[in-house]
Coordinates of C-alpha atoms in Angstrom, one line a residue:
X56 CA -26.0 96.2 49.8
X57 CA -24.6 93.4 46.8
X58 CA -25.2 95.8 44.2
X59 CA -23.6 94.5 40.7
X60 CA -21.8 95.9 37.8
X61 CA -21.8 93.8 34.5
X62 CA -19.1 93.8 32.4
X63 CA -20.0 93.1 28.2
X64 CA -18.5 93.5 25.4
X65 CA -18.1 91.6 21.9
X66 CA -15.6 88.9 21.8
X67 CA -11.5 89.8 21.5
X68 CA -11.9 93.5 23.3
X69 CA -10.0 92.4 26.3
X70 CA -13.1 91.9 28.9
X71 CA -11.9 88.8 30.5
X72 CA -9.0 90.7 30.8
X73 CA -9.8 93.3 32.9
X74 CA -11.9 91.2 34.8
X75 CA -8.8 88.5 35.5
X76 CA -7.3 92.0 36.2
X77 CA -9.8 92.4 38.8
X78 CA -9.7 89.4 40.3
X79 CA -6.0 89.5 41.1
X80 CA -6.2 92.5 42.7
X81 CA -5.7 90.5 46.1
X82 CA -2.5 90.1 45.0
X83 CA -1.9 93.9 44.2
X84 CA -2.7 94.7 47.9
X85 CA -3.8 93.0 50.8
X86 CA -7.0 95.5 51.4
X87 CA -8.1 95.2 47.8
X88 CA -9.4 91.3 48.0
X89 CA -11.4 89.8 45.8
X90 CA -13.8 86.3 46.4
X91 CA -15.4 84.5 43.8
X92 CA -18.7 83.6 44.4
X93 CA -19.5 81.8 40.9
X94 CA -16.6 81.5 38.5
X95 CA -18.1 84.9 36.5
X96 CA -19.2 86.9 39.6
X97 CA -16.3 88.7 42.1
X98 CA -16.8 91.1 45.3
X99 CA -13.9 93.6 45.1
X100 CA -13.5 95.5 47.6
X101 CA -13.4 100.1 46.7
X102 CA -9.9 101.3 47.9
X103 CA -10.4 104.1 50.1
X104 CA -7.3 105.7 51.5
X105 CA -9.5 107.2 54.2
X106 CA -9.6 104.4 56.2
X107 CA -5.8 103.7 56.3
X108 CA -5.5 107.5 57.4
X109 CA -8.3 107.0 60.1
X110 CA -6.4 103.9 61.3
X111 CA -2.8 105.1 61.4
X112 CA -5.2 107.4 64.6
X113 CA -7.3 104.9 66.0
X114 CA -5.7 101.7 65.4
X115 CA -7.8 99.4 65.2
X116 CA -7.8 95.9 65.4
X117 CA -9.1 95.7 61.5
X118 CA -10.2 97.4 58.6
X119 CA -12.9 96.9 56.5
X120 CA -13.7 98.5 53.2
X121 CA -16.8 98.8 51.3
X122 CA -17.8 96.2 48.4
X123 CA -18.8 96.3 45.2
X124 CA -19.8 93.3 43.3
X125 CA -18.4 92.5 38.9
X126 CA -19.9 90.4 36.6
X127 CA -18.4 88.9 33.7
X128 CA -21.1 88.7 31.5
X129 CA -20.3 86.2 28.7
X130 CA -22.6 85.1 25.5
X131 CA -23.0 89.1 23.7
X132 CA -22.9 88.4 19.8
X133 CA -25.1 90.2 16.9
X134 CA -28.4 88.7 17.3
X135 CA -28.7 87.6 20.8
X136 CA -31.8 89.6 21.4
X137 CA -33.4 86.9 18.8
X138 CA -31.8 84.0 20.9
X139 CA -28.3 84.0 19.3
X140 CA -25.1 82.9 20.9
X141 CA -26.1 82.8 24.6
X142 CA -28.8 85.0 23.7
X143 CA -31.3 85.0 26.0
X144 CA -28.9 84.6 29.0
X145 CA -27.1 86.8 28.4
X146 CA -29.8 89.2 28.5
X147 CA -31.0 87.7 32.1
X148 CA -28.0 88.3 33.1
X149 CA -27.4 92.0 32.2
X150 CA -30.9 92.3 33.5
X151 CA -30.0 91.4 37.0
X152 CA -27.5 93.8 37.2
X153 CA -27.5 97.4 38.5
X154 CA -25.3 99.2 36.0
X155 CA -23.1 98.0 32.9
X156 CA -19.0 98.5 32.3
X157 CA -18.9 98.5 28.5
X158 CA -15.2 97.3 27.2
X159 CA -14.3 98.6 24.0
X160 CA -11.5 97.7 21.7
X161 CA -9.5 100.5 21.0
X162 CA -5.9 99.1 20.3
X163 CA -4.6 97.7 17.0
X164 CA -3.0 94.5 17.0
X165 CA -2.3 92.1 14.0
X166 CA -2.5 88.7 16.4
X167 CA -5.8 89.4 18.1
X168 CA -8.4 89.2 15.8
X169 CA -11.8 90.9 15.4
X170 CA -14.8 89.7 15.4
X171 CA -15.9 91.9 12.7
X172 CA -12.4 92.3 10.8
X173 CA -11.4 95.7 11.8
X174 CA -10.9 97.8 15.1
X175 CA -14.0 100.7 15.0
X176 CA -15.4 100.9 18.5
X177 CA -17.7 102.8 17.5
X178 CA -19.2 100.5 15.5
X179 CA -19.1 97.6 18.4
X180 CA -21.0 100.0 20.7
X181 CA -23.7 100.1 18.3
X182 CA -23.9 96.5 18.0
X183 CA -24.6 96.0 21.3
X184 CA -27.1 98.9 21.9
X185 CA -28.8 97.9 19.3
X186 CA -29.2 94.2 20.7
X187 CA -30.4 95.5 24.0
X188 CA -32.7 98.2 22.5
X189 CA -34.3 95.7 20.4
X190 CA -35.5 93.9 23.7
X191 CA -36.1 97.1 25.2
X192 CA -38.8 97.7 22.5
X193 CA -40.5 94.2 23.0
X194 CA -40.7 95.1 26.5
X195 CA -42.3 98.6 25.9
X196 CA -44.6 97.4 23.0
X197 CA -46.2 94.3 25.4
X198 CA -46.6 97.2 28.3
X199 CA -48.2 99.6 25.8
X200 CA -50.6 96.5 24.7
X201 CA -51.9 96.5 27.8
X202 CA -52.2 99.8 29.4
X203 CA -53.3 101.6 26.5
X204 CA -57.3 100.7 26.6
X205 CA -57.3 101.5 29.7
X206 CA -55.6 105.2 29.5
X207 CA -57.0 106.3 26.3
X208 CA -60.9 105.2 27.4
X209 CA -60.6 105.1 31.6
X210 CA -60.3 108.1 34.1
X211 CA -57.2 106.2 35.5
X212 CA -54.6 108.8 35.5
X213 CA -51.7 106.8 36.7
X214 CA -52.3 104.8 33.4
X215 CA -52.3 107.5 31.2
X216 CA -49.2 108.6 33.2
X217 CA -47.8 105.2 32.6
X218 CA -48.7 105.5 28.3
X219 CA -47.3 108.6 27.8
X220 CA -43.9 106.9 29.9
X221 CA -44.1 104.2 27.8
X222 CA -45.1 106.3 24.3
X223 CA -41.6 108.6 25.2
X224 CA -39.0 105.6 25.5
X225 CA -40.8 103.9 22.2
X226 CA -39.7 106.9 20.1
X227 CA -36.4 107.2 21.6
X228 CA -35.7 103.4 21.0
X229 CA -37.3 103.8 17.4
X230 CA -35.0 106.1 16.6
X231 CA -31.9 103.6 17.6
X232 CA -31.6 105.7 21.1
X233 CA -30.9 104.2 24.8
X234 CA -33.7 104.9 27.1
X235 CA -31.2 106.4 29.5
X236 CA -31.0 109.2 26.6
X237 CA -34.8 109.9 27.7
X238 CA -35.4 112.4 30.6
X239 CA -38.6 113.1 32.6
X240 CA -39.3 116.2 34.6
X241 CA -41.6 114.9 37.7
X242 CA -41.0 112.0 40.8
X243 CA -44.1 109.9 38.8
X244 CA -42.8 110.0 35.8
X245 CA -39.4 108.8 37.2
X246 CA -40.3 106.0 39.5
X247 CA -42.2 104.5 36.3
X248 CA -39.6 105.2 34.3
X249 CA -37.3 103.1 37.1
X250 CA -39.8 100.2 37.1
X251 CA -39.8 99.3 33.9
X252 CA -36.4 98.1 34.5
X253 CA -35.3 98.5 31.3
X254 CA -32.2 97.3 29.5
X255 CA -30.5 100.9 27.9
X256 CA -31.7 102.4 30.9
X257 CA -28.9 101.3 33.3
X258 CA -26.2 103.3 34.1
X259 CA -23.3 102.7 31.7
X260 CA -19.2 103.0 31.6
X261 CA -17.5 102.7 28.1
X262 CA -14.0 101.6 29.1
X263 CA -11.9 102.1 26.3
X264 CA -9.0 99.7 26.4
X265 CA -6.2 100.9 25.1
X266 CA -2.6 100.4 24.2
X267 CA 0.4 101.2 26.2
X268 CA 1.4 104.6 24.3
X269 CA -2.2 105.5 24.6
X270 CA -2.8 104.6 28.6
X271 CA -2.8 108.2 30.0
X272 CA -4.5 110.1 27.1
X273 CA -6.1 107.8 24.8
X274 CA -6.2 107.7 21.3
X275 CA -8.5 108.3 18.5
X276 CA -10.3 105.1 18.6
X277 CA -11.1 106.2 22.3
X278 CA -11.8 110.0 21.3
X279 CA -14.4 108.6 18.7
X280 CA -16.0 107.1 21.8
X281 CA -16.7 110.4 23.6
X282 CA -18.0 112.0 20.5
X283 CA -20.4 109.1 20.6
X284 CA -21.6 109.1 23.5
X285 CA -21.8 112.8 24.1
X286 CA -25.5 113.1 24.3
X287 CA -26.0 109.7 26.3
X288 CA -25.6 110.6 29.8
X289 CA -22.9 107.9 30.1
X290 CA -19.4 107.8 31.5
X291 CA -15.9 106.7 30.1
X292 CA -12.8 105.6 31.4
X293 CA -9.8 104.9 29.4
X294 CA -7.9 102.0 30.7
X295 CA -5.0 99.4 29.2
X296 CA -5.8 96.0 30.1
X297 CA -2.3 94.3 28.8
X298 CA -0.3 96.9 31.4
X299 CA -2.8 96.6 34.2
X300 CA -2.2 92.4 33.9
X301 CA 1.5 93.6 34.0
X302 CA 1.2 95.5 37.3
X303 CA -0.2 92.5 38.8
X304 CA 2.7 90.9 38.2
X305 CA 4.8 92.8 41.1
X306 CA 4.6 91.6 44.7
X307 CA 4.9 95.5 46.5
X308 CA 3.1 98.4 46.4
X309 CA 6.3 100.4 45.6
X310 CA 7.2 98.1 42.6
X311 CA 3.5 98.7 41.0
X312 CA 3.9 102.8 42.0
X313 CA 7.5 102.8 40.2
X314 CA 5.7 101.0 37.3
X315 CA 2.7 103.4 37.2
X316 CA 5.1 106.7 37.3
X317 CA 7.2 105.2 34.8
X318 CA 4.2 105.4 32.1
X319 CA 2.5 108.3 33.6
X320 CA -0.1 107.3 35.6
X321 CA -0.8 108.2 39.6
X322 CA -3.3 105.3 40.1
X323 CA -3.5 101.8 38.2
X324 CA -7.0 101.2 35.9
X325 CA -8.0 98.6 38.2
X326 CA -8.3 100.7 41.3
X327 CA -10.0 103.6 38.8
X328 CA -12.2 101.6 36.9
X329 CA -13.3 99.5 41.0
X330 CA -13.8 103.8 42.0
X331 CA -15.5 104.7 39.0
X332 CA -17.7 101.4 38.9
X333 CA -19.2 102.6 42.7
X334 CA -20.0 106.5 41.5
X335 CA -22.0 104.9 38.5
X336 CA -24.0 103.0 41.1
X337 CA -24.6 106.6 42.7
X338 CA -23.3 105.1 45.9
X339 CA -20.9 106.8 48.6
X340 CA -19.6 105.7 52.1
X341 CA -20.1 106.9 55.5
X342 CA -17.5 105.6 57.8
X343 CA -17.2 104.5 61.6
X344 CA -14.3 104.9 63.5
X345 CA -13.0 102.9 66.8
X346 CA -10.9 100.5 68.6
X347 CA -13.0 97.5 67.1
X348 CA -12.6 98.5 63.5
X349 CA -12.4 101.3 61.2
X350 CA -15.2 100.4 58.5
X351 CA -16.7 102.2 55.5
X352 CA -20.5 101.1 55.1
X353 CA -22.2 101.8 51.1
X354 CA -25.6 104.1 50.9
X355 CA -27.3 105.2 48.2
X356 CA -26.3 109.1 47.8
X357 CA -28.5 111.6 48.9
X358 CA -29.7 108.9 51.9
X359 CA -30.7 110.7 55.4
X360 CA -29.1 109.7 58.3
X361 CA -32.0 107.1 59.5
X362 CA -31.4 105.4 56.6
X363 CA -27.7 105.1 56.8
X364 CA -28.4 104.0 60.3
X365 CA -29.9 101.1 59.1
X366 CA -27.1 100.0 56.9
X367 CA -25.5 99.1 59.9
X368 CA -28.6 97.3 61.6
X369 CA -32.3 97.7 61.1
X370 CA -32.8 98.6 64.9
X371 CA -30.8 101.7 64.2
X372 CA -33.3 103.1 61.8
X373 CA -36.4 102.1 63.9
X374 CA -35.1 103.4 67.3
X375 CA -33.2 106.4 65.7
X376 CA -33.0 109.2 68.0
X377 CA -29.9 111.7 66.4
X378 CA -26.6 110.8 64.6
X379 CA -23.1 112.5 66.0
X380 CA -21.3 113.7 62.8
X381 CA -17.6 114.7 62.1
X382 CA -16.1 115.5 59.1
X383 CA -13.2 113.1 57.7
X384 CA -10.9 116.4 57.3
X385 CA -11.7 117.5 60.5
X386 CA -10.8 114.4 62.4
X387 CA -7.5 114.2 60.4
X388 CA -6.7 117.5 61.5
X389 CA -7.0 117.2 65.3
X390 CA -6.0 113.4 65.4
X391 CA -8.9 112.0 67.5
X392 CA -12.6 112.0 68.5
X393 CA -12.3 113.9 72.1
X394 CA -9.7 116.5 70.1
X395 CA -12.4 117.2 67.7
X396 CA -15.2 117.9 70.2
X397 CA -13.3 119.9 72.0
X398 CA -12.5 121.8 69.0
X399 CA -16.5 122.2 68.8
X400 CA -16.3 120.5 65.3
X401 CA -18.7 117.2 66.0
X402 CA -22.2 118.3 64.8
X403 CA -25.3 116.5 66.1
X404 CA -27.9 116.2 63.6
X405 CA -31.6 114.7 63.0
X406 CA -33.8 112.6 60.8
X407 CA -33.9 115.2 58.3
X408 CA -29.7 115.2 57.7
X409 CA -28.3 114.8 54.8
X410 CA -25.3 112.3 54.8
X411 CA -22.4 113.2 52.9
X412 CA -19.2 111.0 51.6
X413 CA -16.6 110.5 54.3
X414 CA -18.8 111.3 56.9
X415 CA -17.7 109.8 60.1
X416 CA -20.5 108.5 62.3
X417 CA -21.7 107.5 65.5
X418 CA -25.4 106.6 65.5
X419 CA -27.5 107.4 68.7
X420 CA -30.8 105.1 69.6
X421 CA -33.2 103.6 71.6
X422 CA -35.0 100.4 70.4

């Protein structure tokens, strides 16, 4: 499942930052590697500290995590929706991702200049909402051309469905709003709404880069943010891009942890924003446990078990007869699989299971 996050962000605000930050994450730890596939696109792998728990049981001959792949999307000035800068590749290239990490500049400092002259995040936000809504709106206007006839004259009621869609994001974008600030109340509605694939209407994380002082609370440029964004249905994370290339400096673990505890932080920004950057996806993990390999596999939340079953392999899914489940905490508690069943703590369930994150399964089926 290569599902992508984009990063953007106007020039100066520290985005190839954080994404160098990203990519040397295989030196911060050997189960965080990182592979580049073009020299803007990176699969980092989630840390999960489940599955060095589960294998400190099993021990297994190796461990493999979940993936998620980053995009450093380059080429976002004012005016790209009308072709300047990279323009129009840029906006391909946002297109073909599945959600959007938004850096925002949110530190002063006299030597790196702004594009615009001064430091207002705020104001940089806006920029690039606007650009994308601005292509939003050609999108929706050139749908409305031609479904409009047909659902103001015709008795087709998926096209009338499909105007009154369309009608409800034209507003919101009229009115300088993202699409994802539009809501619809039935499945219909909803799977249209998806289809249109439209720009604003991706998932989003505002990561407000900060100074050092202002890594583990912010600081007003990054509380002006979540005033902003209050009524978006978006997400922010507040992370300092200068310290987090620092931490990549040290060789160990412990040397990185001293670092983090010196300036108040449990957990680095890379590792949070990698987290953060799968929950915006709406993804979790389901794990499998066992002398060949502890492994977390990626589904889209609120998947049944057939479903997961075919993350693994299609045949799973079609031959899918029940799924043995046991709960992470549960299998950490008693140390092993046998322990747990004898503890009466391994459910069986059926097509119509719910998976939930951490689950630990063992597929049943007959192809």
């Amino acid at each position: 499942m290569a599902l992508q996050c984009g990063i953007v962000g106007l020039p100066n605000v520290g985005k190839s930052t954080l994404f160098n930050c990203l990519s040397n994450a295989k030196a911060q730890s050997a189960n965080f590697p990182f592979c580049t596939i073009e020299p803007n696109v990176g699969v980092i792998t989630v840390p999960d500290e489940r599955l060095n728990k589960l294998a400190e049981l099993v021990h297994p001959q190796k461990i493999v995590p979940t993936t998620v792949e980053i995009v450093d999307i380059a080429g976002l000035v004012k005016g790209a929706s009308k072709g300047e800068g990279l323009g129009n590749k840029f906006l391909a290239n946002i297109r073909e991702t599945d959600a959007i990490l938004h850096v925002l500049r949110c530190f002063d400092d006299e030597n790196i200049t702004h594009v615009d002259g001064t430091v207002n995040p705020v104001r940089d936000k806006e920029i690039i909402d606007a650009e994308l809504q601005i292509k939003d709106l050609e999108t929706i206007e050139n749908r409305i051309s031609k479904v409009q006839k047909q659902a103001q004259t015709g008795g087709d009621k998926q096209a009338k469905l499909a105007y009154e869609v369309l009608v409800k994001f034209k507003e919101a974008l009229e009115q300088g709003k993202s699409a994802r600030t539009v809501t619809f109340d039935t499945k219909d509605e909803q799977k249209i709404a998806h289809e249109l694939y439209l720009l604003t209407n991706k998932p989003v994380m505002y990561i407000c880069n900060v100074d050092e002082a202002s890594a583990v609370n912010g600081n007003k440029y990054a509380n002006a943010v979540r005033e902003a964004i209050k009524e978006e249905n978006a997400e922010i994370l507040i992370v300092a891009a200068k310290i987090e290339s620092e931490i990549a400096e040290f060789e160990t673990y412990e040397e990185r942890q001293m670092f983090l505890s010196e300036i108040g932080l449990e957990e680095s920004g890379v590792n949070r924003l990698i987290k953060s950057a799968y929950k915006l996806l709406n993804l979790e993990t389901f794990l499998t446990a066992g002398v060949q390999e502890v492994r977390a596999w990626t589904y889209l939340k609120g998947s049944k078990a057939p479903q997961c079953a075919g993350v693994i392999h299609t045949d799973f899914e079609k031959g899918f007869i029940r799924a043995e489940v046991i709960k992470y905490n549960d299998y950490i508690k008693y140390g092993s699989e046998s322990a747990v069943k004898e503890a009466g703590k391994m459910s069986v369930e059926g097509k119509e299971y719910i998976v939930q994150d951490g689950d630990i399964m063992h597929f049943r089926f007959n192809v």
